[in-house]
Short mmCIF file of C-alpha atoms in Angstrom, two decimals:
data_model
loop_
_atom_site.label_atom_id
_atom_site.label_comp_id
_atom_site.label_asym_id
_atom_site.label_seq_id
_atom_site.Cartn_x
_atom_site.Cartn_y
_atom_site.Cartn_z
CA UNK A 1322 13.11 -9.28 -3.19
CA UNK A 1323 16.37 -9.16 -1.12
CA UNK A 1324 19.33 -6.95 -1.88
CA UNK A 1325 22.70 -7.35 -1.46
CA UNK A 1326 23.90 -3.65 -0.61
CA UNK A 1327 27.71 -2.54 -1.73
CA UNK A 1328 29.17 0.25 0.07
CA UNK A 1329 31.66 2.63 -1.91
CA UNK A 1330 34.85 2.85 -0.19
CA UNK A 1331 35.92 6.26 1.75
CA UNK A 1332 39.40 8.14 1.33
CA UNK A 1333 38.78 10.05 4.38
CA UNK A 1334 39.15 8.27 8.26
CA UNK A 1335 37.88 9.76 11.84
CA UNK A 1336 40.24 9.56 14.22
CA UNK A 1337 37.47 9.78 16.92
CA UNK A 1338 33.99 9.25 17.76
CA UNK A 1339 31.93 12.20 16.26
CA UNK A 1340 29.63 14.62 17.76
CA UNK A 1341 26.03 13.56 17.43
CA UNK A 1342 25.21 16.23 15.10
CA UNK A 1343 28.15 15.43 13.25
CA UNK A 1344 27.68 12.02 12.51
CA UNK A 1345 23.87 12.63 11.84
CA UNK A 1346 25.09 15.17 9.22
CA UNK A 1347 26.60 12.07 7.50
CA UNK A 1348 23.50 10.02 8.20
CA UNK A 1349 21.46 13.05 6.42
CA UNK A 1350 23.46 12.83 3.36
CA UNK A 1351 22.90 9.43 2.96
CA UNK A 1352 19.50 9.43 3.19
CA UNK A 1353 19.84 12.20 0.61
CA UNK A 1354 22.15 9.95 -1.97
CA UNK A 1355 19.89 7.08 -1.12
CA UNK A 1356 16.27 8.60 -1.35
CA UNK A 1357 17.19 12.31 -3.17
CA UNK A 1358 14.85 15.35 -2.12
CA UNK A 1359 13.91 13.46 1.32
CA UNK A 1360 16.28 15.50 3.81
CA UNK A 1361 14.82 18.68 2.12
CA UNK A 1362 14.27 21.08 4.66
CA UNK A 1363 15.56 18.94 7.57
CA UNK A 1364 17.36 20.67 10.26
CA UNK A 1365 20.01 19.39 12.70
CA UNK A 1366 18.87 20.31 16.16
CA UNK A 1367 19.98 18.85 19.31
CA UNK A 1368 21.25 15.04 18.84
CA UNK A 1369 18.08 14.66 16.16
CA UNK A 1370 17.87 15.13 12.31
CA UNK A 1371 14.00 16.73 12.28
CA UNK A 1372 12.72 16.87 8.80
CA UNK A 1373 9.31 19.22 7.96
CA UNK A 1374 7.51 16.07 6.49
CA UNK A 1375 6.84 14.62 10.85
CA UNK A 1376 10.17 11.81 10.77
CA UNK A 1377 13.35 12.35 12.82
CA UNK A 1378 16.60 10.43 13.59
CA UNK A 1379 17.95 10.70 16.53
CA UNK A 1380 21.27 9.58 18.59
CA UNK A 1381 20.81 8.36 21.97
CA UNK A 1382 22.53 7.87 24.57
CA UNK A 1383 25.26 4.34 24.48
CA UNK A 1384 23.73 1.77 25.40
CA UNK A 1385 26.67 -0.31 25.02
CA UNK A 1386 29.71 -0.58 23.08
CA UNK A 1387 33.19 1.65 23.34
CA UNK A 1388 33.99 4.83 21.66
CA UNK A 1389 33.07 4.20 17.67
CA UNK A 1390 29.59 3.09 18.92
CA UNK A 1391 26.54 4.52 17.77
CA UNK A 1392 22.73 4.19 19.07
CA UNK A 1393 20.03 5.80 17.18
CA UNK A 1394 16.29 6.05 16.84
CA UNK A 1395 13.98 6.64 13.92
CA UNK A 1396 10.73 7.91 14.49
CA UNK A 1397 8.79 7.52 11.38
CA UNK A 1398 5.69 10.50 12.52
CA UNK A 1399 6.66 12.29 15.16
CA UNK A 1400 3.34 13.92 15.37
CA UNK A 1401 1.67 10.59 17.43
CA UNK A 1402 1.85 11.78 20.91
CA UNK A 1403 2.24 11.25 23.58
CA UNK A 1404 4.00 8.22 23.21
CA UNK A 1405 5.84 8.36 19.15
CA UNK A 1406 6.36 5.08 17.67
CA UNK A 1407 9.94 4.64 17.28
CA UNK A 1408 12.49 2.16 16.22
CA UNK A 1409 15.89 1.94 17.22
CA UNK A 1410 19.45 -0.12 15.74
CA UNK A 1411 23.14 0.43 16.47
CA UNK A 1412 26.51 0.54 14.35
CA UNK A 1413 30.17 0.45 14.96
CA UNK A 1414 32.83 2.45 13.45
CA UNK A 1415 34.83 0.01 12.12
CA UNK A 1416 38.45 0.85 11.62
CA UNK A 1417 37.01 4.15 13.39
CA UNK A 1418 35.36 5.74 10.19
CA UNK A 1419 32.21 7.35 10.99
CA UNK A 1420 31.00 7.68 7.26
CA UNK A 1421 30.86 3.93 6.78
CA UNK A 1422 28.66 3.46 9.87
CA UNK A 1423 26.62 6.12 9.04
CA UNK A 1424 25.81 4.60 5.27
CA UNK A 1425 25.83 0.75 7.25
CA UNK A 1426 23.00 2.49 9.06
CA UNK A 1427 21.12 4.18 6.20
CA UNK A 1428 21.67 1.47 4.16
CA UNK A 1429 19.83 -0.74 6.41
CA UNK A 1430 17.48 0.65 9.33
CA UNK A 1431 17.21 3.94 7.27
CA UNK A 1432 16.41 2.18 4.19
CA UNK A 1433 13.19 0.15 6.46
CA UNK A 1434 12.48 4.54 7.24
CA UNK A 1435 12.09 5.42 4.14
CA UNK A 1436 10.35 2.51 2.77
CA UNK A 1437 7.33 2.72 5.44
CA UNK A 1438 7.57 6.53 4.56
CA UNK A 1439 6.96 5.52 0.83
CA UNK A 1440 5.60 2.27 0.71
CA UNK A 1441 6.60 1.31 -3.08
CA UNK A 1442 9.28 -1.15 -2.67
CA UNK A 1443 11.75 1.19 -3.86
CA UNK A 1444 14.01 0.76 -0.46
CA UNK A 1445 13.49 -2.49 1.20
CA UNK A 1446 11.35 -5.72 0.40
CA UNK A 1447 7.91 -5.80 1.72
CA UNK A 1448 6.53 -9.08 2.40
CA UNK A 1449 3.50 -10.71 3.82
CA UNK A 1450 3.23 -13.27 6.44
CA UNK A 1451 2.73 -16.08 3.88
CA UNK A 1452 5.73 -15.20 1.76
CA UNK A 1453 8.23 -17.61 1.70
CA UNK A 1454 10.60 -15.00 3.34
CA UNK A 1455 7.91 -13.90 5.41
CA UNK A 1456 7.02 -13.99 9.33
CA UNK A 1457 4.09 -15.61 10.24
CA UNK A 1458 1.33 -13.09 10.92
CA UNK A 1459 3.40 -10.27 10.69
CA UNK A 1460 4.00 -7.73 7.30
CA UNK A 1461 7.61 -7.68 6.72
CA UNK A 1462 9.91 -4.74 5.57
CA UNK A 1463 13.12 -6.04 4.92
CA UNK A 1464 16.84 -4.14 4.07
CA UNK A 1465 19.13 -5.33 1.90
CA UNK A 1466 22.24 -6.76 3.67
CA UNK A 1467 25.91 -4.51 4.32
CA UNK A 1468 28.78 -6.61 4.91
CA UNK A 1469 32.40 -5.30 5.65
CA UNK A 1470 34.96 -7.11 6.18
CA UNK A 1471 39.37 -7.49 5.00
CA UNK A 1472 38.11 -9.30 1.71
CA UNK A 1473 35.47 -7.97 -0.71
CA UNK A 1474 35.32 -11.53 -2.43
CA UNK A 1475 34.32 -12.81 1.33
CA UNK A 1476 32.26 -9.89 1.70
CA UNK A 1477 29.99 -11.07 -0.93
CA UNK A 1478 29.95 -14.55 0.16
CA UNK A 1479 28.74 -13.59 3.47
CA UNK A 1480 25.89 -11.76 1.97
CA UNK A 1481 24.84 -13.99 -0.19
CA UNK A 1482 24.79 -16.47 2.42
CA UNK A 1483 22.89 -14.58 5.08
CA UNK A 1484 20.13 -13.66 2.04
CA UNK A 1485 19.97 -17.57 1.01
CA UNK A 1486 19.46 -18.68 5.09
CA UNK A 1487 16.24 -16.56 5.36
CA UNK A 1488 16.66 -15.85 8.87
CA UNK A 1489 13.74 -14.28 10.32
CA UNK A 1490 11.67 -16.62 8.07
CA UNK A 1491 13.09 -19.77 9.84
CA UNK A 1492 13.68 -18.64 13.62
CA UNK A 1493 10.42 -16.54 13.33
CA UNK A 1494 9.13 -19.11 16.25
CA UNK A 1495 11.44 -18.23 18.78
CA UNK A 1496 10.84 -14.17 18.76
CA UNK A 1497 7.75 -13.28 17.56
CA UNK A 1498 5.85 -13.87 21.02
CA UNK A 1499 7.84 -10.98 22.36
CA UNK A 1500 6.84 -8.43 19.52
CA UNK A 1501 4.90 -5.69 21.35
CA UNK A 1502 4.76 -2.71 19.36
CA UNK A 1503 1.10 -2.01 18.03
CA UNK A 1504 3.07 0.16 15.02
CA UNK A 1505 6.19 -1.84 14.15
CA UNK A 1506 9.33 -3.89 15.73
CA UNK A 1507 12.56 -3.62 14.91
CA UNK A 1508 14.62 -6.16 13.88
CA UNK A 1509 18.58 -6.51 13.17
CA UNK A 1510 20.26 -10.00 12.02
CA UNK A 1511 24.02 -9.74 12.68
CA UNK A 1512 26.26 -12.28 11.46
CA UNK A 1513 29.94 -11.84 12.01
CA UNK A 1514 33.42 -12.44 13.14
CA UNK A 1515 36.81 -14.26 12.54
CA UNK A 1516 37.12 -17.95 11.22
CA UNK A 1517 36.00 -20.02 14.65
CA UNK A 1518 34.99 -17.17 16.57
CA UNK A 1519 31.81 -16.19 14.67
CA UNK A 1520 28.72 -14.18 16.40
CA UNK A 1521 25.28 -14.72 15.56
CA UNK A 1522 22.77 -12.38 16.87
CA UNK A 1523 19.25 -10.98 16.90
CA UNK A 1524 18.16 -8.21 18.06
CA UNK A 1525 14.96 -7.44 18.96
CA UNK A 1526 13.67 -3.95 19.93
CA UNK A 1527 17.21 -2.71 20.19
CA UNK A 1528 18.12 -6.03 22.64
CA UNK A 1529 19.63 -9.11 22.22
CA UNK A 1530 17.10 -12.02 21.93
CA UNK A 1531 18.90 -15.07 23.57
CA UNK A 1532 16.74 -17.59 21.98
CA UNK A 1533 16.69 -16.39 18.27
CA UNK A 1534 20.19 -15.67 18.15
CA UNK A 1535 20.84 -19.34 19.67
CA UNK A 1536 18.35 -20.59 17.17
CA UNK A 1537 20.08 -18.43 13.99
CA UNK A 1538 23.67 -19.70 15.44
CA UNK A 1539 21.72 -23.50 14.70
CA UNK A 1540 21.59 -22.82 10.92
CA UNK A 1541 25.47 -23.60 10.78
CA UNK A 1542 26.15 -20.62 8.35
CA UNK A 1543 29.02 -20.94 6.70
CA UNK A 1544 32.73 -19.19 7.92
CA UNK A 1545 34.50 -16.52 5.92
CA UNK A 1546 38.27 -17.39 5.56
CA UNK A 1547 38.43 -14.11 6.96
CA UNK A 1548 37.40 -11.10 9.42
CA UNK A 1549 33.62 -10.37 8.03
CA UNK A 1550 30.68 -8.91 8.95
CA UNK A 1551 27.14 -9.07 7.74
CA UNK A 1552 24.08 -7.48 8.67
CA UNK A 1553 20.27 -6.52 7.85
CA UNK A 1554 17.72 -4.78 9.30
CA UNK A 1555 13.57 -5.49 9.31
CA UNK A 1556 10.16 -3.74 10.30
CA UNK A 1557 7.95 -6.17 11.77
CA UNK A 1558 4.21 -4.64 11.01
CA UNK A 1559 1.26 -6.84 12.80
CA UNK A 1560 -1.28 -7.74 9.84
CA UNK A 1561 -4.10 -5.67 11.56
CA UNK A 1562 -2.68 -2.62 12.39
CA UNK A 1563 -3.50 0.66 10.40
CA UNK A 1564 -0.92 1.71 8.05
CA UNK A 1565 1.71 3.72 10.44
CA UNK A 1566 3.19 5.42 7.25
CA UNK A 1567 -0.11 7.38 6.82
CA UNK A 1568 1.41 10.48 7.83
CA UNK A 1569 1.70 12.48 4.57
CA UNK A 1570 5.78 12.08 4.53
CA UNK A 1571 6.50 11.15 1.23
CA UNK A 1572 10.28 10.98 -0.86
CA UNK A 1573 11.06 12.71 -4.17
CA UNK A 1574 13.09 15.28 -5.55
CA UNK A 1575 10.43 16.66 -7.59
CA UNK A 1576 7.26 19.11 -5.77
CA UNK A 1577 5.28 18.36 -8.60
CA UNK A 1578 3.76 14.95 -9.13
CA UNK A 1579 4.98 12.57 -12.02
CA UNK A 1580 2.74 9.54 -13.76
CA UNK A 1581 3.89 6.78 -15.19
CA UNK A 1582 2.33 4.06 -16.98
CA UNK A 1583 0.91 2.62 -13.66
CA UNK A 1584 0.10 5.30 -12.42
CA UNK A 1585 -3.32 4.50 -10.46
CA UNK A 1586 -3.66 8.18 -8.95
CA UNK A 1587 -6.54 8.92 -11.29
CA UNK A 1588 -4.21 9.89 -14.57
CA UNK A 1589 -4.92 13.90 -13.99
CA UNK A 1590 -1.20 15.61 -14.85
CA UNK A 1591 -0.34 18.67 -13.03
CA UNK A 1592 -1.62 21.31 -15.73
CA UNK A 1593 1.22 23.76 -15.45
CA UNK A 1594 4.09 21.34 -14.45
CA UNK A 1595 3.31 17.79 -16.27
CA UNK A 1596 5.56 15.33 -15.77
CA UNK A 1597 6.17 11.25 -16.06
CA UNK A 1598 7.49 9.39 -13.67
CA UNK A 1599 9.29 5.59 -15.92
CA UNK A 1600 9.41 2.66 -13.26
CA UNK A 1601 12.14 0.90 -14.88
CA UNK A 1602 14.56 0.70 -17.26
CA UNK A 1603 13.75 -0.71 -20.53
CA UNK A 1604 16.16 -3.96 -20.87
CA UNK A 1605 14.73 -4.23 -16.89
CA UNK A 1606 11.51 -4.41 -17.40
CA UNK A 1607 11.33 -7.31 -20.70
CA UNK A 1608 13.44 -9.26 -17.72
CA UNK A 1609 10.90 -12.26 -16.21
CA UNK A 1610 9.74 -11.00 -13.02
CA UNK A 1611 11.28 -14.14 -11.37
CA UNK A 1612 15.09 -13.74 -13.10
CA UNK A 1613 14.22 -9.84 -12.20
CA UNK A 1614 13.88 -10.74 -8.58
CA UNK A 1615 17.17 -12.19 -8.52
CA UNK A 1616 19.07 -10.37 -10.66
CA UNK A 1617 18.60 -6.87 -8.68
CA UNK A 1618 20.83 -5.92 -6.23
CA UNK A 1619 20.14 -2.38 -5.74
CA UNK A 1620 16.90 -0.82 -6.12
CA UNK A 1621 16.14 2.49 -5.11
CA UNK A 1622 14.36 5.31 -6.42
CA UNK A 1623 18.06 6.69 -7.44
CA UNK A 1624 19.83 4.15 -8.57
CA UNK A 1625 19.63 0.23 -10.07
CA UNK A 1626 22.03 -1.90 -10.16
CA UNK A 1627 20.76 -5.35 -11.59
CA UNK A 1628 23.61 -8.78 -12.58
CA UNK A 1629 24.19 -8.91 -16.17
CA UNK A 1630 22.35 -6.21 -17.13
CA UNK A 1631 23.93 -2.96 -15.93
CA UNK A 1632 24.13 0.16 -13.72
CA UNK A 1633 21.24 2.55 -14.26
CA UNK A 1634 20.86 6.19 -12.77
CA UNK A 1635 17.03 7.81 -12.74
CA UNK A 1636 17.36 11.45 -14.38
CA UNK A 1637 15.55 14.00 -15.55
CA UNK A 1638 14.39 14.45 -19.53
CA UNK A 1639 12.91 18.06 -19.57
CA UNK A 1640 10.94 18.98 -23.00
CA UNK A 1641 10.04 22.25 -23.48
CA UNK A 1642 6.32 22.75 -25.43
CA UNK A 1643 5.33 25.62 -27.68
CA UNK A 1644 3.32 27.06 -24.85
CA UNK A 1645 6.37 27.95 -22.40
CA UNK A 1646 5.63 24.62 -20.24
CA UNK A 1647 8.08 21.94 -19.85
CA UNK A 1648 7.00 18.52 -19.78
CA UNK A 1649 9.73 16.22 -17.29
CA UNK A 1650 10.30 12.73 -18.05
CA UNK A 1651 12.10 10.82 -14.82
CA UNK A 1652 13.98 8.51 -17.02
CA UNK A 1653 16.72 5.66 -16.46
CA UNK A 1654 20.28 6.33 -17.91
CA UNK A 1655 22.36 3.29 -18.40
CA UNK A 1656 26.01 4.22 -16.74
CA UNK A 1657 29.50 1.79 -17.03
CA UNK A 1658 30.50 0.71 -13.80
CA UNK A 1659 33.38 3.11 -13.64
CA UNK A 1660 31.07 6.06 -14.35
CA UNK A 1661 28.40 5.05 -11.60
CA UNK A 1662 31.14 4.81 -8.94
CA UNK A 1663 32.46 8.31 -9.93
CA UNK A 1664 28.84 9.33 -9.40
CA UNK A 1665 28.55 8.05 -5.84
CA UNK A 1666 32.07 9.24 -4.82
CA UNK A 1667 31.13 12.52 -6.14
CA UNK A 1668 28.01 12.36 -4.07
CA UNK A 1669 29.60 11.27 -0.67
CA UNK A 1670 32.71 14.01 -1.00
CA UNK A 1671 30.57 16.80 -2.18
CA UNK A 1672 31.81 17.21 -5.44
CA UNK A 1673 28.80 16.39 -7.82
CA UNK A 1674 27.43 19.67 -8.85
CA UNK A 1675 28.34 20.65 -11.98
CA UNK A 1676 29.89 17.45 -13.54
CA UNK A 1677 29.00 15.91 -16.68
CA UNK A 1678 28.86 11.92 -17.42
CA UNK A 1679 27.95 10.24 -20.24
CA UNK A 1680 25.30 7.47 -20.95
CA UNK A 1681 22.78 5.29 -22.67
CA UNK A 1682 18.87 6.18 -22.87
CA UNK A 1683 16.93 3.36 -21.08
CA UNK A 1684 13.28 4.36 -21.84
CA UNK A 1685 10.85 4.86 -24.87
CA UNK A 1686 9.44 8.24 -24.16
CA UNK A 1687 6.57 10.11 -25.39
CA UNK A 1688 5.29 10.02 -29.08
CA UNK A 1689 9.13 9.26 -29.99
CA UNK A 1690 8.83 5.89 -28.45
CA UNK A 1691 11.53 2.93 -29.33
CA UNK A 1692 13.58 5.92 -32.35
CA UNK A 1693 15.24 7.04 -28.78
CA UNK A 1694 15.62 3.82 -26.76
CA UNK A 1695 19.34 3.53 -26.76
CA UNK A 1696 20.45 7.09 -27.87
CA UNK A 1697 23.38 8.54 -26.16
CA UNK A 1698 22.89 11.25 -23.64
CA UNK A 1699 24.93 13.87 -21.81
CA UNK A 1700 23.75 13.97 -17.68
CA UNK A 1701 24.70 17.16 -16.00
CA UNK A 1702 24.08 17.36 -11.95
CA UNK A 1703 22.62 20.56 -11.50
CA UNK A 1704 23.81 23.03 -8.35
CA UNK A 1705 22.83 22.16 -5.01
CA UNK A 1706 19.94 23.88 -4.44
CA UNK A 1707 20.81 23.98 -0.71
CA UNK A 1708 23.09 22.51 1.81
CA UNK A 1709 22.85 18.60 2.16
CA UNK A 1710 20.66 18.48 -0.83
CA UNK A 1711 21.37 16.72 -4.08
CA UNK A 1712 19.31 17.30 -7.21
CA UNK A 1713 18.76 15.05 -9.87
CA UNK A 1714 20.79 14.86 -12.72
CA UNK A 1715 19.51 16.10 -16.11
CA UNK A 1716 19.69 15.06 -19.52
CA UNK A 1717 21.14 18.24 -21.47
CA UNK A 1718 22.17 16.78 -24.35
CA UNK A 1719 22.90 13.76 -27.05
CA UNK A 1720 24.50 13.15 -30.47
CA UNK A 1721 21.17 11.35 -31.43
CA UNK A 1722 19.68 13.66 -33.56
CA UNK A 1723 15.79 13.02 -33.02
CA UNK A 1724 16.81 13.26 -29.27
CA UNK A 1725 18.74 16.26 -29.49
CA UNK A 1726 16.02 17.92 -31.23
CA UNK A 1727 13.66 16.68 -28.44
CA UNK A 1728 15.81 18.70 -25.94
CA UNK A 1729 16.24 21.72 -27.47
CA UNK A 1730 13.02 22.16 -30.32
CA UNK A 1731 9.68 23.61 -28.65
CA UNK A 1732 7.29 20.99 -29.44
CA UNK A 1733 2.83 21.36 -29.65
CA UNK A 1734 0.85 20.10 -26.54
CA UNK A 1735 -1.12 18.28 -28.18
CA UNK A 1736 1.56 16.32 -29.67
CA UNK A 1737 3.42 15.50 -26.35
CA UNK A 1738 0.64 14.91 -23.99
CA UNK A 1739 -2.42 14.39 -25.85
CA UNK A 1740 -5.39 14.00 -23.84
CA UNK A 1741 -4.20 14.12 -20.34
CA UNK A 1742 -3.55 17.66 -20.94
CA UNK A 1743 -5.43 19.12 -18.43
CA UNK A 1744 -5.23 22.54 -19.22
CA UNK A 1745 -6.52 21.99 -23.03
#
């Protein structure tokens, strides 16, 4: 599927271009609000973002551009020497604030990272080379698509437009003899500008493809009535090559690993930290997979945001048993739009901890099933537990009374996990 990304908008301007570490500090946090838990223990060092789990970010160098430009490089397992399979993309600080090219950047190149980190689908598309979006003999991971631009309604239009051209899919001819990584290429579509003076560009490797771009500027993509500018990023994977993401980094806020009903890890719980993992929200899943694929516009392992069906935020359901263990259920809170913004405004300006929002239960869980689907729960974000990091937020209470006694009644083993209970 292909996602249309929305980026919050930011009280706070830079009057000049940042430091490196600086503006990978803002890259690092959203990573963090994208993929929560997967900056833990990553250090700033240098001009590189080095996390313990082998990947780093790193700004380079300009290659070209003026003052608000930004070129950096992901390297996905930094242990392959001597030569480490990188990537690299660039952004502009438009209007000269830093944040919003860091998220443009996250939101696309970073969000190709973490998906070949994770491989799940949770941050960009993966596609084969005979999906109808797909690049002949090549595996495709594909961002969503950032615009930004003077009109939001225009904004939207551009992405939707860029999405429905299926770029890489229909210039693939004109590029793909000059892919020469043996790991992964990287790939940025860039389509923007002012009414008659609009840019269409590919860039391959981190440099302009004359051909492609010439070949995109032949779909005739449709003006904006106004300055706008839309973008994407892709992973270009040849169908042969051994999985690059095989380097034990993985995302998640929890240390302790969580099973959900597809689990296909073998169904053994962690005996003295059990835990389930829901993949969707309820009213999301009973969607047709077809009208699911183009309903969702944001998918991550955070956050969904899917058309006429709502805003949902993945939290955690802790349920204490009789034995002193707590059984946690990642579950999917339904939020209003107002509450969701809040949520990622809190998250860019540092303000989350402690708040409280209010929401719907989106998941049957455990032997209570459907009698909690729905009930209304309290979501507290917990203290950071260190600089840069944001925890999950947790469901600490609900005016549902089977729920509330689920939260705060010590409940049998047996009763809540049955057989998988590996320490019975």
């Amino acid at each position: 599927m292909s996602w249309i990304r929305r980026r919050g908008r930011k009280a706070e301007q830079a009057g000049n271009r940042l430091p490196d570490l600086e503006f990978l500090a803002l890259v690092k946090a959203g990573l963090e609000a994208l993929a929560p838990g997967v900056t833990e223990g990553a250090e700033l060092k240098g001009n590189s973002l080095l996390s313990p789990h082998g990947w780093a970010v790193a700004v380079t160098p300009p290659q070209h551009g003026g003052g608000h430009h930004y070129d950096l490089v992901a390297l996905p397992d930094v242990s392959l020497q001597p030569d480490v399979p990188c990537f690299t993309d660039c952004v502009v600080a438009v209007g000269a604030d830093a944040r919003d090219a860091a998220d443009t950047w996250v939101q696309t190149a970073g969000a190709c990272l973490l998906e070949l980190l994770d491989q799940h689908g949770r941050f960009a598309a993966q596609e084969g080379p005979e999906h109808e979006r797909g690049v002949t003999d090549w595996h495709s991971i594909t961002s969503g698509a950032v615009a930004f631009g003077l009109d939001p309604t225009e904004n939207r239009r551009m992405q939707a437009a860029l999405l429905e051209a299926n770029v890489l899919h229909r210039v693939a001819d004109t590029f793909t003899a000059d892919l020469e990584s043996p790991f992964f290429n990287g790939v940025k579509v860039f389509y923007g500008g002012r009414p008659g003076s609009m840019e269409a560009e590919i860039r391959v490797n981190g440099t302009r493809h004359e051909a492609a771009s010439a070949a995109m500027a032949a779909l005739n993509l449709p003006e904006p009535t106004t300055f706008t500018a839309v973008r994407y990023y892709a992973l270009l994977l040849p169908t042969s090559a051994e999985d690059p993401a095989r380097s034990g980094a993985t995302t998640g806020p929890d240390p302790h690993h969580a099973h959900g009903a597809q689990c296909c890890c073998g169904g053994a719980l962690d005996p003295e930290h059990p835990g389930f993992d829901l993949a969707l929200p309820h009213l999301v899943a009973e969607l047709p997979e077809e009208e699911r694929a183009k309903s969702v516009r944001v998918a991550t392992k955070a956050m969904m945001v899917v058309d006429g069906v709502g805003n949902f935020l993945k939290a955690r359901l802790p349920i204490p048993l009789q034995d002193g263990r707590t059984v946690v259920y990642l579950v999917w809170i339904h939020l209003q739009a107002e509450v969701i913004e809040e949520f990622v405004t809190r998250v860019h300006d540092g303000t989350l901890p402690g708040r409280r929002f209010e929401g719907l239960l989106c998941n049957a869980v455990g032997p209570w099933g459907e009698e909690v689907l729905r009930a209304p729960v309290v979501l507290e974000s917990p203290p950071a537990k260190e600089e840069g990091r944001i925890s999950r937020c947790e469901v600490v209470d609900s005016t549902h009374p089977l729920l509330a006694a689920v939260l705060n009644d010590r409940w049998p083993a047996e009763f809540v996990l049955g057989e998988r209970d590996r320490r019975s």
